[in-house]
XYZ file of C-alpha atoms in Angstrom:
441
model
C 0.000 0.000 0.000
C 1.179 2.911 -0.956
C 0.117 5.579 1.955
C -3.619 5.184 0.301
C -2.758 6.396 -3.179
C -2.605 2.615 -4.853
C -6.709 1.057 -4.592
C -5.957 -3.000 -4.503
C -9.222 -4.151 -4.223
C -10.263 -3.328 -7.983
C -7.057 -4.231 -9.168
C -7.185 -7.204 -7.604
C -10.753 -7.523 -9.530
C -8.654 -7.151 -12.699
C -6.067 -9.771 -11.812
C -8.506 -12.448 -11.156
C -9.889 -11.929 -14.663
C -6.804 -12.481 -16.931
C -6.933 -15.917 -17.582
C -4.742 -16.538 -20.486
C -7.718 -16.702 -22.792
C -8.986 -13.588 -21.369
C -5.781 -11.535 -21.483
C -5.507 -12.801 -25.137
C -8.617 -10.926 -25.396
C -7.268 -7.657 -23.474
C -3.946 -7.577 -26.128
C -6.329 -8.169 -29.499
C -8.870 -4.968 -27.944
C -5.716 -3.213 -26.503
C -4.134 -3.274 -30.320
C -7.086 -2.357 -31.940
C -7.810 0.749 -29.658
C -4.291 1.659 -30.362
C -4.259 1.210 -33.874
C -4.008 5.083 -34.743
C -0.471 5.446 -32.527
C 3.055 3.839 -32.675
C 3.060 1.640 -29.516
C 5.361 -0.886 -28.337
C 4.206 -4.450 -28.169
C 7.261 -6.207 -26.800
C 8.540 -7.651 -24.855
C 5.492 -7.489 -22.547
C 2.376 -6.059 -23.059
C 0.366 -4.076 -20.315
C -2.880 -6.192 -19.618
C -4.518 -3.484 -16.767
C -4.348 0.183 -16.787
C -2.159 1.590 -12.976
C -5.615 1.953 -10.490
C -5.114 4.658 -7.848
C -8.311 5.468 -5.551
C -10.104 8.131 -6.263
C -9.380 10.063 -3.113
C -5.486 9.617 -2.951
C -5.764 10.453 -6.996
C -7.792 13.564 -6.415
C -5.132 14.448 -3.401
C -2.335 14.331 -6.105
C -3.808 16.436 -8.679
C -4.719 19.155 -5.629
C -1.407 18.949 -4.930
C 0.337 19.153 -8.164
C -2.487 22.526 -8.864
C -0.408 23.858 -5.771
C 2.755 23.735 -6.527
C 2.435 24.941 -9.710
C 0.658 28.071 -8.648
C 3.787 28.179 -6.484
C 6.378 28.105 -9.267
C 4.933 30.888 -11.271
C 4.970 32.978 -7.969
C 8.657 31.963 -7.327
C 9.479 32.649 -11.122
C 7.714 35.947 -10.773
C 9.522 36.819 -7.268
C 12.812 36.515 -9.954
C 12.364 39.725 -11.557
C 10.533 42.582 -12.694
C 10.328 41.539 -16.125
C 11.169 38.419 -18.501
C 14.051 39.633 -18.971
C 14.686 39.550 -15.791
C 13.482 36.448 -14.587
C 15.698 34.859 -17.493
C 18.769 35.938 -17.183
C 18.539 35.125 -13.207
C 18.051 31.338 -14.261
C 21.040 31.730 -17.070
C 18.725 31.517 -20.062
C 20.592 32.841 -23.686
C 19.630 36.074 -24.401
C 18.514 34.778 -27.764
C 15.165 33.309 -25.881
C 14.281 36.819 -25.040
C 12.596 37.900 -28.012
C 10.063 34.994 -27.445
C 8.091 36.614 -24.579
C 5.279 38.353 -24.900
C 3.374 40.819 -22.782
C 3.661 40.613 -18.804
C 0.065 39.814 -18.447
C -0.318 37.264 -21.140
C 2.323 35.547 -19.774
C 1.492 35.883 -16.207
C -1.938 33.964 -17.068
C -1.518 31.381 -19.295
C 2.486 30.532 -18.227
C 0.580 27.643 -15.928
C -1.879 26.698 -18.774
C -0.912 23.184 -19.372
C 1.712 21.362 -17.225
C 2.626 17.595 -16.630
C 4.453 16.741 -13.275
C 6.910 13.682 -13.410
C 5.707 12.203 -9.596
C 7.094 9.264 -8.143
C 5.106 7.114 -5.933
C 6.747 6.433 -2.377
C 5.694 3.869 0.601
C 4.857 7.641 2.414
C 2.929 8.766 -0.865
C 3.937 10.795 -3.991
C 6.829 13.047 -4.491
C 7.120 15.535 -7.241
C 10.621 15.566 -8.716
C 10.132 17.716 -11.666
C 7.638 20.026 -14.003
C 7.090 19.806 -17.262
C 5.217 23.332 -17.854
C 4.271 24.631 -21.608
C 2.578 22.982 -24.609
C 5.331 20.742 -24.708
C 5.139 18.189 -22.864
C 4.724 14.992 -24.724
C 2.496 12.201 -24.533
C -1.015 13.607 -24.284
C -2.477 11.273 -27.562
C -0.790 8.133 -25.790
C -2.558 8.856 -22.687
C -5.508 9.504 -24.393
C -6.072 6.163 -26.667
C -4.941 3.918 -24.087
C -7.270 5.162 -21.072
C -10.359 4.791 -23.526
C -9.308 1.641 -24.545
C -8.917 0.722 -20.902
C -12.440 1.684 -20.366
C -13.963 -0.074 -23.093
C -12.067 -3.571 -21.890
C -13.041 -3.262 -18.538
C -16.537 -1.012 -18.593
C -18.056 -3.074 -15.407
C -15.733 -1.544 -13.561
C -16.441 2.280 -13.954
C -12.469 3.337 -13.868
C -12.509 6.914 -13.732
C -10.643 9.048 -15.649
C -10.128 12.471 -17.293
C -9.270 12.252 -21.324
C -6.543 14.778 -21.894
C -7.973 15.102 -25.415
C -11.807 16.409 -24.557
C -10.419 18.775 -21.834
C -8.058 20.218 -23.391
C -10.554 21.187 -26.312
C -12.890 22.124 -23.859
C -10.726 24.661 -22.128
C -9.726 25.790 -25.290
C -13.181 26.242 -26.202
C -13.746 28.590 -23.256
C -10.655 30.213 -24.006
C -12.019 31.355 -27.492
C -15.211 32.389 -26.191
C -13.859 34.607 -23.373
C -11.465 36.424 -25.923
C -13.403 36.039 -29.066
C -10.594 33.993 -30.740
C -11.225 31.978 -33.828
C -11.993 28.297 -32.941
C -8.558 27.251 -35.010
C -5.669 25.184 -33.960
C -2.375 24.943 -35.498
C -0.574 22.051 -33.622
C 3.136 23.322 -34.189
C 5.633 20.519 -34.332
C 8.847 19.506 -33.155
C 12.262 20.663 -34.983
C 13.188 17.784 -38.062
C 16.143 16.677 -36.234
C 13.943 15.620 -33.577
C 11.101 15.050 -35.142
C 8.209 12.117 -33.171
C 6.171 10.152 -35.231
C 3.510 12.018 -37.326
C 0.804 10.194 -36.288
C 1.742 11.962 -32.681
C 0.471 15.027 -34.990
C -2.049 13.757 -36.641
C -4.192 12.402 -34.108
C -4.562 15.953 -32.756
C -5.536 17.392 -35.397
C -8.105 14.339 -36.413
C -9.332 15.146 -32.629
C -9.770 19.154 -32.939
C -11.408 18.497 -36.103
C -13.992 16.267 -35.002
C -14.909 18.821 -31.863
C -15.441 21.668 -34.832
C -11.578 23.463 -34.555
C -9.983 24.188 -37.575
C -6.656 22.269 -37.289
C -3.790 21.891 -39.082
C -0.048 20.666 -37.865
C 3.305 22.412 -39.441
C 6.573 22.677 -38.122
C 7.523 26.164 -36.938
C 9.316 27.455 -40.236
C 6.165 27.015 -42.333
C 4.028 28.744 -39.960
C 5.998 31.437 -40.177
C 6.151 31.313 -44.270
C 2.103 31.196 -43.905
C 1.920 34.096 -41.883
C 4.432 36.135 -43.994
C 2.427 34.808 -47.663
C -0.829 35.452 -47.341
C -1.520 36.910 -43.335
C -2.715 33.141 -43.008
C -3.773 33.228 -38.934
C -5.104 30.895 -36.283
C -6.889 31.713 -33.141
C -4.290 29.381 -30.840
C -0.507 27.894 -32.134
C 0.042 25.037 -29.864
C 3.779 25.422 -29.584
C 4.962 21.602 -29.014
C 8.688 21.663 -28.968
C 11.016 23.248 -26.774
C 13.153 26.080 -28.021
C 16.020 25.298 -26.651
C 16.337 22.423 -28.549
C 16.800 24.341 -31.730
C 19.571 26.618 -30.185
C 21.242 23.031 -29.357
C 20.971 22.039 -32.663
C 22.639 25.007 -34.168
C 19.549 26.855 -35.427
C 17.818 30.285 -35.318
C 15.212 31.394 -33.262
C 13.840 33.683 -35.488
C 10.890 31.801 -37.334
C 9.865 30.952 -34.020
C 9.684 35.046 -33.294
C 7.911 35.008 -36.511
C 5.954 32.250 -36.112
C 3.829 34.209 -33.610
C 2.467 36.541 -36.057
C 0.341 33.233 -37.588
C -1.915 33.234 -34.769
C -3.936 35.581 -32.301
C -2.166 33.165 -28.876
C 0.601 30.771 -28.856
C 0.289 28.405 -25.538
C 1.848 28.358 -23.390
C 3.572 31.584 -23.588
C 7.438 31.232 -23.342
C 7.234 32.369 -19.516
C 6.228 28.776 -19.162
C 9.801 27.855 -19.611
C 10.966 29.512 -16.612
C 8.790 27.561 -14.534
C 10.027 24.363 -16.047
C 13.744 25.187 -15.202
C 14.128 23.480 -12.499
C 16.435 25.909 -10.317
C 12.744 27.189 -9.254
C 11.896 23.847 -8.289
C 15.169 24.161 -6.020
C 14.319 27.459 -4.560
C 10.666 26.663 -3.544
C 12.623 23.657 -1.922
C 14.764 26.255 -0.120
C 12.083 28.269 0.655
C 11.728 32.071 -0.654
C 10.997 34.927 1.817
C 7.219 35.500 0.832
C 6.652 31.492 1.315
C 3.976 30.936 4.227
C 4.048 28.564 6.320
C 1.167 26.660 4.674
C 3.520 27.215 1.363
C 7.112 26.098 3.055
C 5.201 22.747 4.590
C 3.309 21.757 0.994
C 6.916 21.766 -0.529
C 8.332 19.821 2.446
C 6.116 16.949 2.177
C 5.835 16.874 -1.191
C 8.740 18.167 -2.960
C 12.772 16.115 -2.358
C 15.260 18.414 -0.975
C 16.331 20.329 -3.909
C 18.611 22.813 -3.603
C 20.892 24.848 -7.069
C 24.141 24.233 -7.268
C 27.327 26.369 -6.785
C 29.670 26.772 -4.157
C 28.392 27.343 -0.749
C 26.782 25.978 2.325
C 23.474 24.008 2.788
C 21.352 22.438 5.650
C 20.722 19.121 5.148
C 19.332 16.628 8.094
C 19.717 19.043 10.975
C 23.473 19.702 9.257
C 25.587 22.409 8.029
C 27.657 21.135 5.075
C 30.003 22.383 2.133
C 27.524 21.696 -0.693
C 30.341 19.845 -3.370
C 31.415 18.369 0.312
C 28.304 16.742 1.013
C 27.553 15.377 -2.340
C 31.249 13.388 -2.617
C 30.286 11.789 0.628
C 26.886 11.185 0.242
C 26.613 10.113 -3.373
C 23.985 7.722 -2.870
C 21.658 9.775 -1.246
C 21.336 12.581 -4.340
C 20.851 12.833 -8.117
C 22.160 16.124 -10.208
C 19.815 17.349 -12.936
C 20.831 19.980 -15.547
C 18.441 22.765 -14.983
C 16.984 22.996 -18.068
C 17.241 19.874 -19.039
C 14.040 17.969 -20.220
C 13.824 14.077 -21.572
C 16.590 12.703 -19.191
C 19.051 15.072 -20.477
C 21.843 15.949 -18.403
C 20.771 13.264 -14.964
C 22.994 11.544 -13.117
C 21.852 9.174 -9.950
C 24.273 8.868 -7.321
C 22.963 5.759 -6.301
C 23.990 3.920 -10.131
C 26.489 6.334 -10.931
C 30.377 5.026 -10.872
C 31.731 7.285 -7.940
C 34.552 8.489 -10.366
C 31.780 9.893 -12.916
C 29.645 11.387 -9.687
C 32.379 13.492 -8.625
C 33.458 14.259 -11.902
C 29.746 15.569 -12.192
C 30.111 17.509 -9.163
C 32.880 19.644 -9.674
C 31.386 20.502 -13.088
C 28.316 20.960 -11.838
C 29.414 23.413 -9.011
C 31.449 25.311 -11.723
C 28.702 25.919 -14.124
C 25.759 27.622 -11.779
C 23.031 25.371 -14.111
C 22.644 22.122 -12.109
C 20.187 21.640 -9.277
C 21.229 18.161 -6.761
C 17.911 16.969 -5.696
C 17.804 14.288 -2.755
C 16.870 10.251 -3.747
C 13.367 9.631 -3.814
C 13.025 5.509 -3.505
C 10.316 4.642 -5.831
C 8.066 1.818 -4.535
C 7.390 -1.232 -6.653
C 3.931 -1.699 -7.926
C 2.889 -5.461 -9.040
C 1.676 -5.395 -12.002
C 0.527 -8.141 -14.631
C 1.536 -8.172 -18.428
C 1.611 -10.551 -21.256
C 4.684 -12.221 -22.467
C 5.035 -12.237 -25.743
C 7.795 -14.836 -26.176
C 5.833 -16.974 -23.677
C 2.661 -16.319 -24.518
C 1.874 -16.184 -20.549
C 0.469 -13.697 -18.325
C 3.804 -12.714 -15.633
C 3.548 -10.877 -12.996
C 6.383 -7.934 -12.745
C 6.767 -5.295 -9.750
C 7.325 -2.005 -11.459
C 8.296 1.523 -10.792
C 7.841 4.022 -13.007
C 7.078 7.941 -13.068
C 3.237 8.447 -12.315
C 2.718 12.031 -14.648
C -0.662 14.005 -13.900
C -1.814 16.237 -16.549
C -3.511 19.834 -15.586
C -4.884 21.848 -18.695
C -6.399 25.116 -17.452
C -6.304 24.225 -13.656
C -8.263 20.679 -14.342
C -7.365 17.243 -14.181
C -6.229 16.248 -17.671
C -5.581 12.602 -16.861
C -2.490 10.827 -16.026
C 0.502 8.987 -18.030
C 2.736 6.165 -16.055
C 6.138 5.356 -18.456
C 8.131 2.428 -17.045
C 11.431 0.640 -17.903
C 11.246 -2.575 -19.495
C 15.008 -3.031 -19.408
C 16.703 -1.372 -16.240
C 14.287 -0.067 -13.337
C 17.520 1.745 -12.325
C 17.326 3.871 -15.128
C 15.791 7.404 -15.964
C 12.409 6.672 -17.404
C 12.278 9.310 -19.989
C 9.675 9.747 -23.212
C 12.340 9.289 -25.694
C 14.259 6.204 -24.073
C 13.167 2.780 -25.985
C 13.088 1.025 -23.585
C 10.613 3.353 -21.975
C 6.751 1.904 -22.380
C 3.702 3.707 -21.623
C 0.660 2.564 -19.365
C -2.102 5.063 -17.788
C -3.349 5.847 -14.432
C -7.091 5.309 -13.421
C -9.034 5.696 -10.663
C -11.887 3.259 -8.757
């Protein structure tokens, strides 16, 4: 039991069901309702969606609403301006030209988010958040959980599809500011580049709930909008920008890109609340934190703290930060600050102690790594076929449970898991990584 998040009683329910002849069943409906995506179907194959209850699911999503609220104040207590805020968490001063307005960005920076959570004996703990458009995975989540619900419809698993509330809140969006009901879904850079049917399927959805939808990568966006004035009510920016700088390219058709539509979401503010130095320094604590504020992020939130030379207090301690994290390797993982799909993480725990303190003294040199305390993630039994086999096995996993908010609502939930290494950083773009869904009873 996980601190009454996980709800056994349906999922033992499930378990009793998947007789071989029945789970045959669950893969053949599973494959069908997933027909539309790229999926993985080795070397096991989920047979039950995760089941939280209802109450310890609803207790996570409050939570995660919090905290977020709480990292646009802490970006906000940064600076003045964007400008400000950015160059306080090192951005390039090429991202600057990407922000818009203070109060555009002030409301919609928090739009859509997706929390990377891991589930503890004592509950869950939020190690990171993913905060702007993109943040992966939404059409995944959304095909499997329906396909969950058709397989197992006598059991009434709840659930929010990501797909129909994010329309919906887009919907109200247009209404309140008289936008056009269109969507241009703006992909990732080539180099990059996820499968189109990760696209696709979001436009075939906006469609069919009466948006006019298209998907484009940024550049021809931009060409639209400079041809023939061609303009959207929303751009649903789904790549990150730094990844373009990495790559060696401009940012420009991404300044230009804006012109093609009346909002892009989430505005690039978004990105400072995704760095996750402001993670660190909620961990901290910031001087207009209440008390209310300072014990959320202590029960919820893994020491965090940025690095650099100095002194910390950690476990009733006072310790030379690069000091601490030679001797007590195993109790910490570093994390580039503004790194996203696994990017730039190191766990003390699996790391060689020649590469962790290697790590370290980079790490304290550069001012862009945060060291965030080992969060133990408890194993979760779960039952999947074998395909070699052809038998239902019965695995304990732990994985990265990822709530989805769109417009301060629960969007539904992802879980990604290692088939190969469950020491490993689960990440989107790993391929070993395989996808599953959370649901509630």
């Amino acid at each position: 039991m996980i601190d009454g998040l996980l709800d056994e009683a349906p999922a033992e329910v499930l378990k009793s069901q998947l007789t071989p002849g029945f789970a045959r069943e669950v893969v053949e409906r599973l494959q069908e309702g997933m027909r539309d995506l790229p999926f993985h179907w080795t070397p096991q194959i989920p047979l039950a969606p995760l089941i939280l209850s209802r109450t310890g699911y609803a207790r996570m999503q409050r939570t995660a609403l919090a905290l977020l609220n709480l990292l646009r104040e802490a970006s906000w207590s940064l600076g003045a301006t964007s400008a400000e805020r950015a160059e306080q968490l090192g951005l390039a001063r090429e991202h600057l030209p990407l922000f818009g307005d203070e109060a555009t960005e002030w409301e919609f920076c928090t739009w859509q988010s997706r929390p990377d959570t891991v589930l503890t004996e004592h509950g869950p703990r939020f190690i990171e958040f993913n905060v702007s458009a993109a943040i992966g995975g939404i059409p995944h989540t959304s095909y499997i959980q329906r396909a969950w619900a058709s397989i197992y419809a006598e059991h009434d698993l709840g659930y929010a599809d990501p797909f129909q509330v994010r329309a919906a809140a887009l919907d109200r969006l247009c209404a309140r500011r008289s936008l056009d009901r269109s969507v241009a879904v703006v992909e990732e850079p080539a180099n990059i580049q996820a499968e189109p049917e990760v696209w696709q399927t979001q436009v075939t959805d906006f469609r069919h709930r009466g948006f006019r939808s298209d998907s484009m990568q940024v550049e021809e966006l931009a060409q639209r909008a400079a041809a023939d004035g061609a303009r959207y009510g929303i751009a649903l920016k789904q790549f990150v920008s730094q990844d373009r700088l990495d790559a060696g390219q401009s940012l420009d058709p991404v300044v230009a890109a804006a012109d093609a539509a009346e909002l892009t979401l989430a505005p690039h503010s978004s990105y400072l609340l995704a760095n996750k130095q402001t993670l660190a320094l909620l961990s901290e604590g910031l001087p207009w934190m209440s008390d209310q504020d300072r014990r959320l992020v202590a029960e919820y939130v893994p020491w965090s703290r940025v690095v650099y030379q100095r002194f910390v207090n950690y476990r009733t301690k006072r310790w030379d930060l690069g000091e601490l994290l030679v001797r007590e390797r195993e109790r910490f993982v570093l994390k580039m600050a503004a790194g996203h799909s696994g990017q730039g993480v190191l766990v003390g725990k699996f790391a060689r102690p020649s590469d962790w303190a290697d790590a370290v003294g980079r790490s304290l040199g550069s001012g862009s790594w945060i060291v965030q305390e080992y969060v133990k993630p408890a194993s979760m039994p779960m039952r999947l076929w074998d395909v070699a086999s052809e038998e239902v096995v019965e695995i304990g996993l732990s994985g990265v449970v990822s709530p989805y908010i769109v417009d301060g609502k629960d969007a539904g939930c992802m879980f990604r898991y290692d088939v190969l290494n469950a020491n490993s950083v689960v990440t989107m773009t790993r391929p070993s990584t395989r996808f599953n869904t959370v649901m509630t009873a």
